[in-house]
DNA sequence: GTAATTGCAAAGTATTTGCCCGTTT
DNA sequence: AAACGGGCAAATACTTTGCAATTAC
């Protein structure tokens, strides 16, 4: 666990946003000015291997990362790109994975539900977040 | 609707796979050898605007496209990258979007559930699809 | 001391754009 | 001739990789 790797994990754990590699780069550069984007990407790959972070595909152009690794839902604004966590017990109950495994023969690792819509702020104003 | 645009839509409608732009390019090139990847991308953008195709983010490196535009689930193999449709009435029932709208203030467009796991084939063999 | 990890620069992919030409109305 | 769409090539992301120097254990 290098200083850089720790910073990536801590930064990710301290935010409720779902930062891109570039977001992390900008944030961590304030503490470790010499860090590079390549290091961010390499550490994200390692942390992903270790199961400490997951990728979140929310439709934007670049991949977002999340230190909450359990299966959970996201809601994202198709206008400004905001990505938020969603605590949902409505769908995707605990037995779903098992049912899907039985129906498909897959060995499941996790599942994600993403809701796409327009956030309250974008419904009123015209902004780019 | 040019010949090229029609080909993109038809090809997408005739497959159960979830092709990338490059996949479509390879397929359509057999009928229209002069077509370019830029044309594929431009037409996918137009068809998306028209609501005739949707993007599917299944974790792979490139975006996949789907002519089934209603909210539906996908199951994807984290080893070989296969993406399949999943007919699920288990979760994501009809009332879910409304509940989420009420809880979040978002105006929802659609939602997608993606299951990530290892497909039956990859569980036995070691292949790259 | 050895193996892991970094920074830097360069290379890879994936996707988008500018420009000009041909087709359709 | 105006509008639309296409092909080509160049430009933009975003992400990954090779290499030599540095750091962690």
PDB file of C-alpha atoms (C1' of nucleotides) in Angstrom:
ATOM      1  CA  UNK A   1       0.000   0.000   0.000  1.00  0.00           C
ATOM      2  CA  UNK A   2       1.872   3.008  -1.252  1.00  0.00           C
ATOM      3  CA  UNK A   3       1.010   6.555  -0.311  1.00  0.00           C
ATOM      4  CA  UNK A   4      -0.568   6.982  -3.726  1.00  0.00           C
ATOM      5  CA  UNK A   5      -2.704   3.882  -3.480  1.00  0.00           C
ATOM      6  CA  UNK A   6      -3.887   4.815  -0.033  1.00  0.00           C
ATOM      7  CA  UNK A   7      -4.838   8.254  -1.274  1.00  0.00           C
ATOM      8  CA  UNK A   8      -6.924   6.782  -4.080  1.00  0.00           C
ATOM      9  CA  UNK A   9      -8.803   4.513  -1.717  1.00  0.00           C
ATOM     10  CA  UNK A  10      -9.298   7.158   0.978  1.00  0.00           C
ATOM     11  CA  UNK A  11     -10.452   9.778  -1.467  1.00  0.00           C
ATOM     12  CA  UNK A  12     -12.917   7.350  -2.925  1.00  0.00           C
ATOM     13  CA  UNK A  13     -14.184   6.408   0.519  1.00  0.00           C
ATOM     14  CA  UNK A  14     -14.632   9.972   1.636  1.00  0.00           C
ATOM     15  CA  UNK A  15     -16.869  11.074  -1.170  1.00  0.00           C
ATOM     16  CA  UNK A  16     -20.450  10.346  -2.013  1.00  0.00           C
ATOM     17  CA  UNK A  17     -19.842  11.355  -5.593  1.00  0.00           C
ATOM     18  CA  UNK A  18     -18.736   8.780  -8.042  1.00  0.00           C
ATOM     19  CA  UNK A  19     -15.502  10.235  -9.312  1.00  0.00           C
ATOM     20  CA  UNK A  20     -13.831   9.516 -12.595  1.00  0.00           C
ATOM     21  CA  UNK A  21     -10.124   8.781 -12.706  1.00  0.00           C
ATOM     22  CA  UNK A  22      -9.602  12.412 -13.691  1.00  0.00           C
ATOM     23  CA  UNK A  23     -11.645  13.629 -10.719  1.00  0.00           C
ATOM     24  CA  UNK A  24      -9.485  11.572  -8.388  1.00  0.00           C
ATOM     25  CA  UNK A  25      -6.373  12.869 -10.079  1.00  0.00           C
ATOM     26  CA  UNK A  26      -7.423  16.471  -9.495  1.00  0.00           C
ATOM     27  CA  UNK A  27      -8.310  15.817  -5.860  1.00  0.00           C
ATOM     28  CA  UNK A  28      -5.199  13.828  -4.958  1.00  0.00           C
ATOM     29  CA  UNK A  29      -2.851  16.140  -6.762  1.00  0.00           C
ATOM     30  CA  UNK A  30      -3.379  18.632  -3.973  1.00  0.00           C
ATOM     31  CA  UNK A  31      -1.702  16.307  -1.488  1.00  0.00           C
ATOM     32  CA  UNK A  32       0.688  14.548  -3.845  1.00  0.00           C
ATOM     33  CA  UNK A  33       1.521  16.963  -6.621  1.00  0.00           C
ATOM     34  CA  UNK A  34       3.788  14.497  -8.402  1.00  0.00           C
ATOM     35  CA  UNK A  35       1.083  11.885  -8.925  1.00  0.00           C
ATOM     36  CA  UNK A  36       0.072  11.089 -12.476  1.00  0.00           C
ATOM     37  CA  UNK A  37      -3.111   9.863 -14.111  1.00  0.00           C
ATOM     38  CA  UNK A  38      -1.374   6.611 -15.002  1.00  0.00           C
ATOM     39  CA  UNK A  39      -0.836   5.927 -11.322  1.00  0.00           C
ATOM     40  CA  UNK A  40      -4.471   6.620 -10.592  1.00  0.00           C
ATOM     41  CA  UNK A  41      -5.549   4.158 -13.258  1.00  0.00           C
ATOM     42  CA  UNK A  42      -3.062   1.529 -12.141  1.00  0.00           C
ATOM     43  CA  UNK A  43      -4.177   1.775  -8.556  1.00  0.00           C
ATOM     44  CA  UNK A  44      -7.831   1.686  -9.458  1.00  0.00           C
ATOM     45  CA  UNK A  45      -7.115  -1.524 -11.341  1.00  0.00           C
ATOM     46  CA  UNK A  46      -5.374  -3.041  -8.325  1.00  0.00           C
ATOM     47  CA  UNK A  47      -8.082  -1.947  -5.904  1.00  0.00           C
ATOM     48  CA  UNK A  48     -10.674  -3.368  -8.233  1.00  0.00           C
ATOM     49  CA  UNK A  49      -8.826  -6.691  -8.250  1.00  0.00           C
ATOM     50  CA  UNK A  50      -8.775  -6.622  -4.482  1.00  0.00           C
ATOM     51  CA  UNK A  51     -12.505  -6.021  -4.443  1.00  0.00           C
ATOM     52  CA  UNK A  52     -12.120  -2.709  -2.656  1.00  0.00           C
ATOM     53  CA  UNK A  53     -13.625  -0.573  -5.378  1.00  0.00           C
ATOM     54  CA  UNK A  54     -16.019  -1.148  -8.232  1.00  0.00           C
ATOM     55  CA  UNK A  55     -16.595   0.551 -11.524  1.00  0.00           C
ATOM     56  CA  UNK A  56     -19.859   2.338 -12.121  1.00  0.00           C
ATOM     57  CA  UNK A  57     -21.043   2.641 -15.672  1.00  0.00           C
ATOM     58  CA  UNK A  58     -23.590   5.395 -15.648  1.00  0.00           C
ATOM     59  CA  UNK A  59     -23.615   6.322 -19.270  1.00  0.00           C
ATOM     60  CA  UNK A  60     -21.122   9.161 -19.187  1.00  0.00           C
ATOM     61  CA  UNK A  61     -18.039   9.125 -21.328  1.00  0.00           C
ATOM     62  CA  UNK A  62     -15.607   8.025 -18.657  1.00  0.00           C
ATOM     63  CA  UNK A  63     -15.795   5.273 -16.079  1.00  0.00           C
ATOM     64  CA  UNK A  64     -16.682   6.207 -12.527  1.00  0.00           C
ATOM     65  CA  UNK A  65     -15.471   4.507  -9.386  1.00  0.00           C
ATOM     66  CA  UNK A  66     -17.115   3.661  -6.114  1.00  0.00           C
ATOM     67  CA  UNK A  67     -15.788   2.331  -2.810  1.00  0.00           C
ATOM     68  CA  UNK A  68     -19.169   0.896  -1.915  1.00  0.00           C
ATOM     69  CA  UNK A  69     -18.686  -2.521  -3.379  1.00  0.00           C
ATOM     70  CA  UNK A  70     -21.925  -4.238  -2.513  1.00  0.00           C
ATOM     71  CA  UNK A  71     -24.584  -4.422  -5.215  1.00  0.00           C
ATOM     72  CA  UNK A  72     -26.529  -1.201  -5.053  1.00  0.00           C
ATOM     73  CA  UNK A  73     -28.523   1.040  -7.317  1.00  0.00           C
ATOM     74  CA  UNK A  74     -27.631   4.313  -8.925  1.00  0.00           C
ATOM     75  CA  UNK A  75     -29.643   7.145 -10.322  1.00  0.00           C
ATOM     76  CA  UNK A  76     -28.073   9.363 -12.917  1.00  0.00           C
ATOM     77  CA  UNK A  77     -29.110  12.537 -14.666  1.00  0.00           C
ATOM     78  CA  UNK A  78     -28.931  12.254 -18.425  1.00  0.00           C
ATOM     79  CA  UNK A  79     -28.572  16.001 -18.666  1.00  0.00           C
ATOM     80  CA  UNK A  80     -25.876  17.007 -16.178  1.00  0.00           C
ATOM     81  CA  UNK A  81     -24.272  13.619 -15.594  1.00  0.00           C
ATOM     82  CA  UNK A  82     -24.745  13.571 -11.820  1.00  0.00           C
ATOM     83  CA  UNK A  83     -24.594  10.076 -10.339  1.00  0.00           C
ATOM     84  CA  UNK A  84     -26.106   9.333  -6.961  1.00  0.00           C
ATOM     85  CA  UNK A  85     -26.505   6.268  -4.829  1.00  0.00           C
ATOM     86  CA  UNK A  86     -29.972   4.987  -4.311  1.00  0.00           C
ATOM     87  CA  UNK A  87     -31.040   2.912  -1.369  1.00  0.00           C
ATOM     88  CA  UNK A  88     -33.695   0.716  -2.774  1.00  0.00           C
ATOM     89  CA  UNK A  89     -35.305  -2.259  -1.200  1.00  0.00           C
ATOM     90  CA  UNK A  90     -38.041  -2.192  -3.771  1.00  0.00           C
ATOM     91  CA  UNK A  91     -36.409  -4.351  -6.386  1.00  0.00           C
ATOM     92  CA  UNK A  92     -33.378  -6.549  -6.575  1.00  0.00           C
ATOM     93  CA  UNK A  93     -34.157  -8.289  -3.309  1.00  0.00           C
ATOM     94  CA  UNK A  94     -31.736 -10.822  -1.902  1.00  0.00           C
ATOM     95  CA  UNK A  95     -33.152 -13.816  -3.719  1.00  0.00           C
ATOM     96  CA  UNK A  96     -32.897 -12.312  -7.179  1.00  0.00           C
ATOM     97  CA  UNK A  97     -29.348 -13.366  -7.869  1.00  0.00           C
ATOM     98  CA  UNK A  98     -30.142 -16.935  -6.968  1.00  0.00           C
ATOM     99  CA  UNK A  99     -33.178 -16.974  -9.226  1.00  0.00           C
ATOM    100  CA  UNK A 100     -31.160 -15.589 -12.101  1.00  0.00           C
ATOM    101  CA  UNK A 101     -28.395 -18.089 -11.520  1.00  0.00           C
ATOM    102  CA  UNK A 102     -30.894 -20.912 -11.688  1.00  0.00           C
ATOM    103  CA  UNK A 103     -32.521 -19.508 -14.813  1.00  0.00           C
ATOM    104  CA  UNK A 104     -29.320 -18.784 -16.712  1.00  0.00           C
ATOM    105  CA  UNK A 105     -26.581 -21.046 -15.418  1.00  0.00           C
ATOM    106  CA  UNK A 106     -24.403 -18.022 -14.744  1.00  0.00           C
ATOM    107  CA  UNK A 107     -22.359 -17.761 -11.587  1.00  0.00           C
ATOM    108  CA  UNK A 108     -23.256 -14.243 -10.495  1.00  0.00           C
ATOM    109  CA  UNK A 109     -20.894 -11.797  -8.916  1.00  0.00           C
ATOM    110  CA  UNK A 110     -23.184  -8.818  -8.498  1.00  0.00           C
ATOM    111  CA  UNK A 111     -25.862  -6.826 -10.172  1.00  0.00           C
ATOM    112  CA  UNK A 112     -26.559  -3.149 -10.600  1.00  0.00           C
ATOM    113  CA  UNK A 113     -29.681  -1.215 -11.378  1.00  0.00           C
ATOM    114  CA  UNK A 114     -29.271   2.224 -12.873  1.00  0.00           C
ATOM    115  CA  UNK A 115     -32.125   4.648 -13.249  1.00  0.00           C
ATOM    116  CA  UNK A 116     -31.754   7.278 -15.943  1.00  0.00           C
ATOM    117  CA  UNK A 117     -33.680  10.491 -15.784  1.00  0.00           C
ATOM    118  CA  UNK A 118     -33.578  14.231 -15.235  1.00  0.00           C
ATOM    119  CA  UNK A 119     -32.564  15.431 -11.808  1.00  0.00           C
ATOM    120  CA  UNK A 120     -34.688  18.010  -9.979  1.00  0.00           C
ATOM    121  CA  UNK A 121     -32.171  20.747 -10.598  1.00  0.00           C
ATOM    122  CA  UNK A 122     -32.037  20.159 -14.342  1.00  0.00           C
ATOM    123  CA  UNK A 123     -35.816  20.072 -14.499  1.00  0.00           C
ATOM    124  CA  UNK A 124     -35.959  23.694 -13.446  1.00  0.00           C
ATOM    125  CA  UNK A 125     -32.738  25.300 -14.547  1.00  0.00           C
ATOM    126  CA  UNK A 126     -30.587  24.687 -17.531  1.00  0.00           C
ATOM    127  CA  UNK A 127     -27.241  23.694 -16.130  1.00  0.00           C
ATOM    128  CA  UNK A 128     -24.290  21.475 -16.830  1.00  0.00           C
ATOM    129  CA  UNK A 129     -23.602  20.565 -13.225  1.00  0.00           C
TER     130      UNK A 129
ATOM    131  CA  UNK B   1     -33.354   7.272 -44.089  1.00  0.00           C
ATOM    132  CA  UNK B   2     -30.337   6.583 -46.205  1.00  0.00           C
ATOM    133  CA  UNK B   3     -29.210   3.154 -47.221  1.00  0.00           C
ATOM    134  CA  UNK B   4     -26.492   3.299 -44.573  1.00  0.00           C
ATOM    135  CA  UNK B   5     -28.851   4.343 -41.799  1.00  0.00           C
ATOM    136  CA  UNK B   6     -31.327   1.647 -42.731  1.00  0.00           C
ATOM    137  CA  UNK B   7     -28.571  -0.931 -42.657  1.00  0.00           C
ATOM    138  CA  UNK B   8     -27.545   0.093 -39.144  1.00  0.00           C
ATOM    139  CA  UNK B   9     -31.092  -0.195 -37.849  1.00  0.00           C
ATOM    140  CA  UNK B  10     -31.860  -3.451 -39.641  1.00  0.00           C
ATOM    141  CA  UNK B  11     -28.643  -5.093 -38.562  1.00  0.00           C
ATOM    142  CA  UNK B  12     -29.324  -4.091 -35.006  1.00  0.00           C
ATOM    143  CA  UNK B  13     -32.846  -5.434 -35.195  1.00  0.00           C
ATOM    144  CA  UNK B  14     -31.825  -8.746 -36.653  1.00  0.00           C
ATOM    145  CA  UNK B  15     -29.375  -9.714 -33.978  1.00  0.00           C
ATOM    146  CA  UNK B  16     -29.797 -10.836 -30.415  1.00  0.00           C
ATOM    147  CA  UNK B  17     -26.228  -9.835 -29.674  1.00  0.00           C
ATOM    148  CA  UNK B  18     -25.499  -6.360 -28.494  1.00  0.00           C
ATOM    149  CA  UNK B  19     -23.050  -5.179 -31.078  1.00  0.00           C
ATOM    150  CA  UNK B  20     -20.499  -2.452 -30.685  1.00  0.00           C
ATOM    151  CA  UNK B  21     -20.113   0.180 -33.378  1.00  0.00           C
ATOM    152  CA  UNK B  22     -17.170  -1.813 -34.685  1.00  0.00           C
ATOM    153  CA  UNK B  23     -19.255  -5.001 -34.819  1.00  0.00           C
ATOM    154  CA  UNK B  24     -21.871  -3.202 -36.877  1.00  0.00           C
ATOM    155  CA  UNK B  25     -19.180  -1.778 -39.105  1.00  0.00           C
ATOM    156  CA  UNK B  26     -17.822  -5.240 -39.846  1.00  0.00           C
ATOM    157  CA  UNK B  27     -21.279  -6.652 -40.538  1.00  0.00           C
ATOM    158  CA  UNK B  28     -22.513  -3.826 -42.733  1.00  0.00           C
ATOM    159  CA  UNK B  29     -19.304  -3.551 -44.669  1.00  0.00           C
ATOM    160  CA  UNK B  30     -20.231  -6.785 -46.395  1.00  0.00           C
ATOM    161  CA  UNK B  31     -23.214  -5.090 -48.038  1.00  0.00           C
ATOM    162  CA  UNK B  32     -21.851  -1.562 -48.282  1.00  0.00           C
ATOM    163  CA  UNK B  33     -18.084  -1.826 -48.586  1.00  0.00           C
ATOM    164  CA  UNK B  34     -17.602   1.930 -48.719  1.00  0.00           C
ATOM    165  CA  UNK B  35     -19.178   2.611 -45.339  1.00  0.00           C
ATOM    166  CA  UNK B  36     -16.978   4.030 -42.600  1.00  0.00           C
ATOM    167  CA  UNK B  37     -16.992   3.816 -38.846  1.00  0.00           C
ATOM    168  CA  UNK B  38     -17.789   7.523 -38.633  1.00  0.00           C
ATOM    169  CA  UNK B  39     -21.018   6.892 -40.501  1.00  0.00           C
ATOM    170  CA  UNK B  40     -21.924   4.093 -38.128  1.00  0.00           C
ATOM    171  CA  UNK B  41     -21.383   6.358 -35.149  1.00  0.00           C
ATOM    172  CA  UNK B  42     -23.269   9.251 -36.696  1.00  0.00           C
ATOM    173  CA  UNK B  43     -26.233   7.065 -37.533  1.00  0.00           C
ATOM    174  CA  UNK B  44     -26.278   5.440 -34.133  1.00  0.00           C
ATOM    175  CA  UNK B  45     -26.441   8.937 -32.653  1.00  0.00           C
ATOM    176  CA  UNK B  46     -29.375   9.845 -34.888  1.00  0.00           C
ATOM    177  CA  UNK B  47     -31.235   6.611 -34.199  1.00  0.00           C
ATOM    178  CA  UNK B  48     -30.679   7.140 -30.512  1.00  0.00           C
ATOM    179  CA  UNK B  49     -32.181  10.625 -30.785  1.00  0.00           C
ATOM    180  CA  UNK B  50     -35.159   9.128 -32.556  1.00  0.00           C
ATOM    181  CA  UNK B  51     -35.564   6.620 -29.752  1.00  0.00           C
ATOM    182  CA  UNK B  52     -35.060   3.683 -32.076  1.00  0.00           C
ATOM    183  CA  UNK B  53     -31.951   2.335 -30.399  1.00  0.00           C
ATOM    184  CA  UNK B  54     -30.429   2.534 -26.949  1.00  0.00           C
ATOM    185  CA  UNK B  55     -26.945   2.240 -25.617  1.00  0.00           C
ATOM    186  CA  UNK B  56     -26.074  -0.646 -23.361  1.00  0.00           C
ATOM    187  CA  UNK B  57     -23.251  -0.181 -20.904  1.00  0.00           C
ATOM    188  CA  UNK B  58     -22.215  -3.630 -19.886  1.00  0.00           C
ATOM    189  CA  UNK B  59     -18.793  -2.915 -18.568  1.00  0.00           C
ATOM    190  CA  UNK B  60     -16.760  -3.666 -21.655  1.00  0.00           C
ATOM    191  CA  UNK B  61     -14.471  -1.113 -23.191  1.00  0.00           C
ATOM    192  CA  UNK B  62     -16.807   0.001 -25.949  1.00  0.00           C
ATOM    193  CA  UNK B  63     -20.465   0.934 -25.928  1.00  0.00           C
ATOM    194  CA  UNK B  64     -22.966  -1.606 -27.166  1.00  0.00           C
ATOM    195  CA  UNK B  65     -26.212  -0.902 -28.952  1.00  0.00           C
ATOM    196  CA  UNK B  66     -29.640  -2.455 -28.787  1.00  0.00           C
ATOM    197  CA  UNK B  67     -32.792  -2.006 -30.878  1.00  0.00           C
ATOM    198  CA  UNK B  68     -34.958  -3.169 -28.001  1.00  0.00           C
ATOM    199  CA  UNK B  69     -35.606   0.193 -26.457  1.00  0.00           C
ATOM    200  CA  UNK B  70     -37.844  -0.685 -23.549  1.00  0.00           C
ATOM    201  CA  UNK B  71     -36.256  -0.969 -20.119  1.00  0.00           C
ATOM    202  CA  UNK B  72     -34.969  -4.476 -19.820  1.00  0.00           C
ATOM    203  CA  UNK B  73     -32.272  -6.393 -18.023  1.00  0.00           C
ATOM    204  CA  UNK B  74     -28.968  -7.701 -19.240  1.00  0.00           C
ATOM    205  CA  UNK B  75     -26.641 -10.367 -18.040  1.00  0.00           C
ATOM    206  CA  UNK B  76     -22.996 -10.142 -18.954  1.00  0.00           C
ATOM    207  CA  UNK B  77     -20.019 -12.401 -18.529  1.00  0.00           C
ATOM    208  CA  UNK B  78     -17.100 -10.662 -16.855  1.00  0.00           C
ATOM    209  CA  UNK B  79     -14.740 -13.143 -18.437  1.00  0.00           C
ATOM    210  CA  UNK B  80     -15.665 -13.323 -22.114  1.00  0.00           C
ATOM    211  CA  UNK B  81     -17.736 -10.151 -22.390  1.00  0.00           C
ATOM    212  CA  UNK B  82     -20.890 -11.819 -23.720  1.00  0.00           C
ATOM    213  CA  UNK B  83     -24.000  -9.712 -23.201  1.00  0.00           C
ATOM    214  CA  UNK B  84     -27.439 -11.303 -23.234  1.00  0.00           C
ATOM    215  CA  UNK B  85     -30.950 -10.071 -22.723  1.00  0.00           C
ATOM    216  CA  UNK B  86     -32.757 -11.259 -19.684  1.00  0.00           C
ATOM    217  CA  UNK B  87     -36.495 -11.480 -19.375  1.00  0.00           C
ATOM    218  CA  UNK B  88     -37.108 -10.793 -15.770  1.00  0.00           C
ATOM    219  CA  UNK B  89     -40.347 -10.047 -14.076  1.00  0.00           C
ATOM    220  CA  UNK B  90     -38.766 -10.630 -10.713  1.00  0.00           C
ATOM    221  CA  UNK B  91     -37.538  -7.157 -10.033  1.00  0.00           C
ATOM    222  CA  UNK B  92     -38.030  -3.778 -11.631  1.00  0.00           C
ATOM    223  CA  UNK B  93     -41.781  -4.160 -11.786  1.00  0.00           C
ATOM    224  CA  UNK B  94     -43.894  -1.462 -13.376  1.00  0.00           C
ATOM    225  CA  UNK B  95     -44.365   0.630 -10.255  1.00  0.00           C
ATOM    226  CA  UNK B  96     -40.684   0.958  -9.463  1.00  0.00           C
ATOM    227  CA  UNK B  97     -40.036   3.998 -11.621  1.00  0.00           C
ATOM    228  CA  UNK B  98     -42.921   5.843 -10.025  1.00  0.00           C
ATOM    229  CA  UNK B  99     -41.685   5.020  -6.528  1.00  0.00           C
ATOM    230  CA  UNK B 100     -38.210   6.206  -7.387  1.00  0.00           C
ATOM    231  CA  UNK B 101     -39.554   9.384  -8.921  1.00  0.00           C
ATOM    232  CA  UNK B 102     -41.464  10.116  -5.761  1.00  0.00           C
ATOM    233  CA  UNK B 103     -38.480   9.361  -3.569  1.00  0.00           C
ATOM    234  CA  UNK B 104     -35.910  11.332  -5.556  1.00  0.00           C
ATOM    235  CA  UNK B 105     -37.698  14.046  -7.495  1.00  0.00           C
ATOM    236  CA  UNK B 106     -36.138  12.798 -10.708  1.00  0.00           C
ATOM    237  CA  UNK B 107     -38.172  12.559 -13.874  1.00  0.00           C
ATOM    238  CA  UNK B 108     -37.246   9.047 -14.990  1.00  0.00           C
ATOM    239  CA  UNK B 109     -36.703   7.976 -18.550  1.00  0.00           C
ATOM    240  CA  UNK B 110     -35.826   4.347 -18.040  1.00  0.00           C
ATOM    241  CA  UNK B 111     -33.851   2.000 -15.889  1.00  0.00           C
ATOM    242  CA  UNK B 112     -31.594  -0.939 -16.526  1.00  0.00           C
ATOM    243  CA  UNK B 113     -30.478  -3.817 -14.396  1.00  0.00           C
ATOM    244  CA  UNK B 114     -27.282  -5.560 -15.336  1.00  0.00           C
ATOM    245  CA  UNK B 115     -26.147  -8.804 -13.766  1.00  0.00           C
ATOM    246  CA  UNK B 116     -22.424  -9.506 -13.827  1.00  0.00           C
ATOM    247  CA  UNK B 117     -21.130 -13.016 -13.555  1.00  0.00           C
ATOM    248  CA  UNK B 118     -19.465 -15.920 -15.285  1.00  0.00           C
ATOM    249  CA  UNK B 119     -21.356 -17.551 -18.112  1.00  0.00           C
ATOM    250  CA  UNK B 120     -21.781 -21.339 -18.196  1.00  0.00           C
ATOM    251  CA  UNK B 121     -19.271 -21.723 -20.974  1.00  0.00           C
ATOM    252  CA  UNK B 122     -16.560 -19.777 -19.158  1.00  0.00           C
ATOM    253  CA  UNK B 123     -17.195 -21.776 -16.010  1.00  0.00           C
ATOM    254  CA  UNK B 124     -16.030 -24.924 -17.738  1.00  0.00           C
ATOM    255  CA  UNK B 125     -13.642 -23.888 -20.441  1.00  0.00           C
ATOM    256  CA  UNK B 126     -11.168 -21.108 -20.579  1.00  0.00           C
ATOM    257  CA  UNK B 127     -12.197 -19.045 -23.556  1.00  0.00           C
ATOM    258  CA  UNK B 128     -12.336 -15.489 -24.784  1.00  0.00           C
ATOM    259  CA  UNK B 129     -15.608 -15.805 -26.669  1.00  0.00           C
TER     260      UNK B 129
ATOM    261  C1'  DG C   1      18.040  -6.565  -1.306  1.00  0.00           C
ATOM    262  C1'  DT C   2      14.227  -7.779  -3.859  1.00  0.00           C
ATOM    263  C1'  DA C   3       9.869  -6.952  -5.516  1.00  0.00           C
ATOM    264  C1'  DA C   4       6.401  -3.698  -6.027  1.00  0.00           C
ATOM    265  C1'  DT C   5       5.303   0.902  -7.531  1.00  0.00           C
ATOM    266  C1'  DT C   6       6.042   5.368  -9.357  1.00  0.00           C
ATOM    267  C1'  DG C   7       6.546   9.264 -13.001  1.00  0.00           C
ATOM    268  C1'  DC C   8       7.039  10.341 -17.550  1.00  0.00           C
ATOM    269  C1'  DA C   9       6.316   9.841 -22.236  1.00  0.00           C
ATOM    270  C1'  DA C  10       4.473   7.310 -25.814  1.00  0.00           C
ATOM    271  C1'  DA C  11       1.124   4.174 -27.646  1.00  0.00           C
ATOM    272  C1'  DG C  12      -3.547   2.254 -27.901  1.00  0.00           C
ATOM    273  C1'  DT C  13      -8.598   2.354 -28.295  1.00  0.00           C
ATOM    274  C1'  DA C  14     -12.962   4.461 -28.795  1.00  0.00           C
ATOM    275  C1'  DT C  15     -15.498   8.203 -30.442  1.00  0.00           C
ATOM    276  C1'  DT C  16     -16.219  12.763 -32.628  1.00  0.00           C
ATOM    277  C1'  DT C  17     -15.532  16.477 -35.899  1.00  0.00           C
ATOM    278  C1'  DG C  18     -14.310  19.380 -40.114  1.00  0.00           C
ATOM    279  C1'  DC C  19     -14.433  19.557 -44.772  1.00  0.00           C
ATOM    280  C1'  DC C  20     -15.911  18.736 -49.168  1.00  0.00           C
ATOM    281  C1'  DC C  21     -18.575  15.999 -52.354  1.00  0.00           C
ATOM    282  C1'  DG C  22     -22.719  13.638 -54.060  1.00  0.00           C
ATOM    283  C1'  DT C  23     -27.854  12.975 -53.698  1.00  0.00           C
ATOM    284  C1'  DT C  24     -32.399  14.280 -52.873  1.00  0.00           C
ATOM    285  C1'  DT C  25     -36.112  17.837 -52.813  1.00  0.00           C
TER     286       DT C  25
ATOM    287  C1'  DA D   1     -29.759  25.894 -54.442  1.00  0.00           C
ATOM    288  C1'  DA D   2     -30.680  24.188 -49.990  1.00  0.00           C
ATOM    289  C1'  DA D   3     -30.641  20.490 -46.936  1.00  0.00           C
ATOM    290  C1'  DC D   4     -29.074  16.138 -45.709  1.00  0.00           C
ATOM    291  C1'  DG D   5     -26.011  12.425 -45.366  1.00  0.00           C
ATOM    292  C1'  DG D   6     -21.584  10.216 -46.601  1.00  0.00           C
ATOM    293  C1'  DG D   7     -16.441   9.328 -46.945  1.00  0.00           C
ATOM    294  C1'  DC D   8     -12.023  10.498 -45.578  1.00  0.00           C
ATOM    295  C1'  DA D   9      -8.686  12.139 -42.511  1.00  0.00           C
ATOM    296  C1'  DA D  10      -7.578  14.541 -38.558  1.00  0.00           C
ATOM    297  C1'  DA D  11      -8.687  15.573 -33.876  1.00  0.00           C
ATOM    298  C1'  DT D  12     -10.293  14.324 -29.076  1.00  0.00           C
ATOM    299  C1'  DA D  13     -11.017  11.829 -25.286  1.00  0.00           C
ATOM    300  C1'  DC D  14      -9.960   8.007 -22.196  1.00  0.00           C
ATOM    301  C1'  DT D  15      -7.075   4.360 -20.795  1.00  0.00           C
ATOM    302  C1'  DT D  16      -2.958   1.443 -21.010  1.00  0.00           C
ATOM    303  C1'  DT D  17       1.962   0.354 -21.452  1.00  0.00           C
ATOM    304  C1'  DG D  18       7.341   0.393 -21.590  1.00  0.00           C
ATOM    305  C1'  DC D  19      11.060   1.921 -19.134  1.00  0.00           C
ATOM    306  C1'  DA D  20      14.174   3.711 -15.826  1.00  0.00           C
ATOM    307  C1'  DA D  21      14.264   5.571 -11.231  1.00  0.00           C
ATOM    308  C1'  DT D  22      12.301   5.128  -6.491  1.00  0.00           C
ATOM    309  C1'  DT D  23      10.067   3.249  -2.628  1.00  0.00           C
ATOM    310  C1'  DA D  24       8.118  -0.368   0.465  1.00  0.00           C
ATOM    311  C1'  DC D  25       8.836  -4.293   3.301  1.00  0.00           C
TER     312       DC D  25
END
